[in-house]
Amino acid sequence: MTEERNTVFHHVMPLQIRFNDVDKFGHVNNTIYFQFYDTTKTDYFASVCPGVDWESIAIVVVKIEAEFYAQIKADDNIAGRTRVMKLGNKSFHLEQDVIDTDTQEVKARCLSIMVLYDLKQQQTIEFPEEWRRAIIEYDGLEEENI
């Protein structure tokens, strides 16, 4: 996994563990983590870039990597953290993790590369300038990551 580790996340979202998320081994199934990442990613963009027309623009995963460090049990209190690590013209690198909110232990980590996609034109598009400014300001991106 590419080392794009950051220690500061401004976007933290509590996550609910549902009955069906837990498998017969008593822990959250690894496939559910990607649902956690989708949920927190959606909330991140709704918070940082409000007014997005999701009927015409999509955010598409180009590459995704996940590491699982520790089990999550049904009664754990967890949250998802999300931040943009690197911002290009059409793509961005997203770092996410799931933490135990009682201990702050990182349970899993995900790195992904994503692009903006115009659903009508069926092609990638550049970031609108207002999104770029909002993400840079929100996550405090340094010049070398823009």
PDB file of C-alpha atoms in Angstrom:
ATOM      1  CA  MET A   1       0.000   0.000   0.000  1.00  0.00           C
ATOM      2  CA  THR A   2       1.293   3.448  -0.878  1.00  0.00           C
ATOM      3  CA  GLU A   3       2.476   5.382   2.131  1.00  0.00           C
ATOM      4  CA  GLU A   4       0.277   8.467   2.192  1.00  0.00           C
ATOM      5  CA  ARG A   5      -0.281   8.493   5.931  1.00  0.00           C
ATOM      6  CA  ASN A   6      -1.646  11.521   7.666  1.00  0.00           C
ATOM      7  CA  THR A   7      -2.294  12.000  11.351  1.00  0.00           C
ATOM      8  CA  VAL A   8      -4.917  14.777  11.176  1.00  0.00           C
ATOM      9  CA  PHE A   9      -8.450  14.156   9.958  1.00  0.00           C
ATOM     10  CA  HIS A  10     -10.958  17.006  10.020  1.00  0.00           C
ATOM     11  CA  HIS A  11     -13.853  14.841   8.852  1.00  0.00           C
ATOM     12  CA  VAL A  12     -14.954  12.233  11.392  1.00  0.00           C
ATOM     13  CA  MET A  13     -18.319  10.494  11.172  1.00  0.00           C
ATOM     14  CA  PRO A  14     -19.825   8.045  13.687  1.00  0.00           C
ATOM     15  CA  LEU A  15     -20.781   4.730  12.079  1.00  0.00           C
ATOM     16  CA  GLN A  16     -23.554   2.361  13.037  1.00  0.00           C
ATOM     17  CA  ILE A  17     -22.906  -1.381  13.040  1.00  0.00           C
ATOM     18  CA  ARG A  18     -26.018  -3.178  11.824  1.00  0.00           C
ATOM     19  CA  PHE A  19     -27.065  -6.694  12.787  1.00  0.00           C
ATOM     20  CA  ASN A  20     -26.329  -8.010   9.273  1.00  0.00           C
ATOM     21  CA  ASP A  21     -22.812  -6.484   9.280  1.00  0.00           C
ATOM     22  CA  VAL A  22     -21.609  -9.109  11.754  1.00  0.00           C
ATOM     23  CA  ASP A  23     -20.680 -12.556  10.431  1.00  0.00           C
ATOM     24  CA  LYS A  24     -20.743 -15.951  12.125  1.00  0.00           C
ATOM     25  CA  PHE A  25     -17.306 -15.283  13.624  1.00  0.00           C
ATOM     26  CA  GLY A  26     -18.751 -12.403  15.657  1.00  0.00           C
ATOM     27  CA  HIS A  27     -16.961  -9.585  13.879  1.00  0.00           C
ATOM     28  CA  VAL A  28     -17.824  -7.140  11.112  1.00  0.00           C
ATOM     29  CA  ASN A  29     -17.294  -8.814   7.752  1.00  0.00           C
ATOM     30  CA  ASN A  30     -14.485  -7.292   5.671  1.00  0.00           C
ATOM     31  CA  THR A  31     -16.858  -6.442   2.794  1.00  0.00           C
ATOM     32  CA  ILE A  32     -18.802  -4.091   5.082  1.00  0.00           C
ATOM     33  CA  TYR A  33     -15.795  -1.820   5.528  1.00  0.00           C
ATOM     34  CA  PHE A  34     -16.212  -0.620   1.952  1.00  0.00           C
ATOM     35  CA  GLN A  35     -19.774   0.404   2.805  1.00  0.00           C
ATOM     36  CA  PHE A  36     -18.358   2.362   5.754  1.00  0.00           C
ATOM     37  CA  TYR A  37     -15.890   4.061   3.403  1.00  0.00           C
ATOM     38  CA  ASP A  38     -18.657   4.904   0.902  1.00  0.00           C
ATOM     39  CA  THR A  39     -20.828   6.363   3.659  1.00  0.00           C
ATOM     40  CA  THR A  40     -18.089   8.581   5.043  1.00  0.00           C
ATOM     41  CA  LYS A  41     -16.884   9.624   1.578  1.00  0.00           C
ATOM     42  CA  THR A  42     -20.409  10.730   0.655  1.00  0.00           C
ATOM     43  CA  ASP A  43     -20.743  12.699   3.884  1.00  0.00           C
ATOM     44  CA  TYR A  44     -17.297  14.265   3.360  1.00  0.00           C
ATOM     45  CA  PHE A  45     -18.234  15.668  -0.053  1.00  0.00           C
ATOM     46  CA  ALA A  46     -21.685  16.767   1.112  1.00  0.00           C
ATOM     47  CA  SER A  47     -19.987  18.678   3.942  1.00  0.00           C
ATOM     48  CA  VAL A  48     -16.986  20.116   2.107  1.00  0.00           C
ATOM     49  CA  CYS A  49     -18.493  20.689  -1.367  1.00  0.00           C
ATOM     50  CA  PRO A  50     -22.192  21.441  -0.817  1.00  0.00           C
ATOM     51  CA  GLY A  51     -24.501  21.847  -3.760  1.00  0.00           C
ATOM     52  CA  VAL A  52     -23.027  19.041  -5.863  1.00  0.00           C
ATOM     53  CA  ASP A  53     -25.404  17.895  -8.591  1.00  0.00           C
ATOM     54  CA  TRP A  54     -25.095  14.125  -8.102  1.00  0.00           C
ATOM     55  CA  GLU A  55     -27.472  13.565 -11.031  1.00  0.00           C
ATOM     56  CA  SER A  56     -24.831  14.833 -13.469  1.00  0.00           C
ATOM     57  CA  ILE A  57     -21.502  14.328 -11.653  1.00  0.00           C
ATOM     58  CA  ALA A  58     -20.123  11.163 -10.088  1.00  0.00           C
ATOM     59  CA  ILE A  59     -17.003  10.328  -8.139  1.00  0.00           C
ATOM     60  CA  VAL A  60     -15.549   7.128  -9.547  1.00  0.00           C
ATOM     61  CA  VAL A  61     -13.018   4.817  -7.909  1.00  0.00           C
ATOM     62  CA  VAL A  62      -9.981   4.155 -10.115  1.00  0.00           C
ATOM     63  CA  LYS A  63      -7.909   2.274  -7.535  1.00  0.00           C
ATOM     64  CA  ILE A  64      -8.623   1.133  -3.998  1.00  0.00           C
ATOM     65  CA  GLU A  65      -6.490  -0.604  -1.366  1.00  0.00           C
ATOM     66  CA  ALA A  66      -7.517  -1.663   2.118  1.00  0.00           C
ATOM     67  CA  GLU A  67      -5.655  -2.937   5.140  1.00  0.00           C
ATOM     68  CA  PHE A  68      -7.338  -4.554   8.116  1.00  0.00           C
ATOM     69  CA  TYR A  69      -5.542  -4.157  11.448  1.00  0.00           C
ATOM     70  CA  ALA A  70      -7.991  -5.368  14.090  1.00  0.00           C
ATOM     71  CA  GLN A  71     -11.443  -6.892  14.341  1.00  0.00           C
ATOM     72  CA  ILE A  72     -14.541  -4.810  14.861  1.00  0.00           C
ATOM     73  CA  LYS A  73     -17.149  -6.494  17.059  1.00  0.00           C
ATOM     74  CA  ALA A  74     -20.892  -5.840  17.077  1.00  0.00           C
ATOM     75  CA  ASP A  75     -20.822  -3.736  20.256  1.00  0.00           C
ATOM     76  CA  ASP A  76     -17.804  -1.579  19.315  1.00  0.00           C
ATOM     77  CA  ASN A  77     -18.243   2.166  18.943  1.00  0.00           C
ATOM     78  CA  ILE A  78     -16.662   3.194  15.655  1.00  0.00           C
ATOM     79  CA  ALA A  79     -16.231   6.182  13.377  1.00  0.00           C
ATOM     80  CA  GLY A  80     -14.934   6.739   9.867  1.00  0.00           C
ATOM     81  CA  ARG A  81     -12.355   9.398   9.117  1.00  0.00           C
ATOM     82  CA  THR A  82     -11.819  10.856   5.649  1.00  0.00           C
ATOM     83  CA  ARG A  83      -9.431  13.309   4.053  1.00  0.00           C
ATOM     84  CA  VAL A  84      -8.045  14.206   0.646  1.00  0.00           C
ATOM     85  CA  MET A  85      -4.292  13.600   0.619  1.00  0.00           C
ATOM     86  CA  LYS A  86      -3.465  14.770  -2.891  1.00  0.00           C
ATOM     87  CA  LEU A  87      -5.520  16.790  -5.358  1.00  0.00           C
ATOM     88  CA  GLY A  88      -4.914  16.787  -9.087  1.00  0.00           C
ATOM     89  CA  ASN A  89      -6.862  18.383 -11.935  1.00  0.00           C
ATOM     90  CA  LYS A  90      -9.247  15.446 -12.409  1.00  0.00           C
ATOM     91  CA  SER A  91      -8.203  12.949  -9.757  1.00  0.00           C
ATOM     92  CA  PHE A  92      -7.563  12.879  -6.048  1.00  0.00           C
ATOM     93  CA  HIS A  93      -6.100  10.533  -3.453  1.00  0.00           C
ATOM     94  CA  LEU A  94      -8.402   9.799  -0.555  1.00  0.00           C
ATOM     95  CA  GLU A  95      -7.318   8.363   2.784  1.00  0.00           C
ATOM     96  CA  GLN A  96      -9.901   6.842   5.097  1.00  0.00           C
ATOM     97  CA  ASP A  97      -9.854   4.768   8.209  1.00  0.00           C
ATOM     98  CA  VAL A  98     -12.215   3.228  10.717  1.00  0.00           C
ATOM     99  CA  ILE A  99     -11.391   3.829  14.368  1.00  0.00           C
ATOM    100  CA  ASP A 100     -12.661   2.630  17.711  1.00  0.00           C
ATOM    101  CA  THR A 101     -13.979   5.843  19.268  1.00  0.00           C
ATOM    102  CA  ASP A 102     -13.394   4.598  22.804  1.00  0.00           C
ATOM    103  CA  THR A 103      -9.694   3.741  22.336  1.00  0.00           C
ATOM    104  CA  GLN A 104      -8.821   5.670  19.127  1.00  0.00           C
ATOM    105  CA  GLU A 105      -7.365   2.416  17.751  1.00  0.00           C
ATOM    106  CA  VAL A 106      -7.274   2.341  13.950  1.00  0.00           C
ATOM    107  CA  LYS A 107      -9.136  -0.816  12.929  1.00  0.00           C
ATOM    108  CA  ALA A 108      -8.725  -0.513   9.153  1.00  0.00           C
ATOM    109  CA  ARG A 109      -7.336   1.845   6.547  1.00  0.00           C
ATOM    110  CA  CYS A 110      -8.220   2.541   2.933  1.00  0.00           C
ATOM    111  CA  LEU A 111      -6.398   4.471   0.230  1.00  0.00           C
ATOM    112  CA  SER A 112      -8.136   5.192  -3.035  1.00  0.00           C
ATOM    113  CA  ILE A 113      -7.605   7.176  -6.197  1.00  0.00           C
ATOM    114  CA  MET A 114     -10.761   8.683  -7.588  1.00  0.00           C
ATOM    115  CA  VAL A 115     -11.848  10.862 -10.494  1.00  0.00           C
ATOM    116  CA  LEU A 116     -14.715  13.210 -11.196  1.00  0.00           C
ATOM    117  CA  TYR A 117     -16.951  11.892 -13.949  1.00  0.00           C
ATOM    118  CA  ASP A 118     -19.572  13.659 -16.063  1.00  0.00           C
ATOM    119  CA  LEU A 119     -22.492  11.226 -16.309  1.00  0.00           C
ATOM    120  CA  LYS A 120     -24.034  12.946 -19.340  1.00  0.00           C
ATOM    121  CA  GLN A 121     -20.815  13.266 -21.373  1.00  0.00           C
ATOM    122  CA  GLN A 122     -19.477   9.911 -20.104  1.00  0.00           C
ATOM    123  CA  GLN A 123     -15.990  11.276 -19.453  1.00  0.00           C
ATOM    124  CA  THR A 124     -13.752  12.499 -16.670  1.00  0.00           C
ATOM    125  CA  ILE A 125     -13.875  16.189 -15.829  1.00  0.00           C
ATOM    126  CA  GLU A 126     -11.715  18.688 -13.994  1.00  0.00           C
ATOM    127  CA  PHE A 127     -12.475  19.770 -10.453  1.00  0.00           C
ATOM    128  CA  PRO A 128     -14.574  22.922 -10.283  1.00  0.00           C
ATOM    129  CA  GLU A 129     -12.428  25.697  -8.802  1.00  0.00           C
ATOM    130  CA  GLU A 130     -14.774  26.196  -5.847  1.00  0.00           C
ATOM    131  CA  TRP A 131     -14.404  22.486  -4.921  1.00  0.00           C
ATOM    132  CA  ARG A 132     -10.620  22.734  -5.177  1.00  0.00           C
ATOM    133  CA  ARG A 133     -10.524  25.765  -2.874  1.00  0.00           C
ATOM    134  CA  ALA A 134     -12.930  24.161  -0.398  1.00  0.00           C
ATOM    135  CA  ILE A 135     -10.958  20.879  -0.201  1.00  0.00           C
ATOM    136  CA  ILE A 136      -7.577  22.637   0.050  1.00  0.00           C
ATOM    137  CA  GLU A 137      -8.830  24.855   2.854  1.00  0.00           C
ATOM    138  CA  TYR A 138     -10.728  22.108   4.704  1.00  0.00           C
ATOM    139  CA  ASP A 139      -7.910  19.543   4.693  1.00  0.00           C
ATOM    140  CA  GLY A 140      -5.074  22.091   4.836  1.00  0.00           C
ATOM    141  CA  LEU A 141      -3.316  20.645   1.778  1.00  0.00           C
ATOM    142  CA  GLU A 142       0.277  21.709   1.295  1.00  0.00           C
ATOM    143  CA  GLU A 143       1.475  23.012  -2.089  1.00  0.00           C
ATOM    144  CA  GLU A 144       3.286  19.735  -2.936  1.00  0.00           C
ATOM    145  CA  ASN A 145      -0.046  17.857  -2.692  1.00  0.00           C
ATOM    146  CA  ILE A 146      -1.932  20.102  -5.095  1.00  0.00           C
TER     147      ILE A 146
END
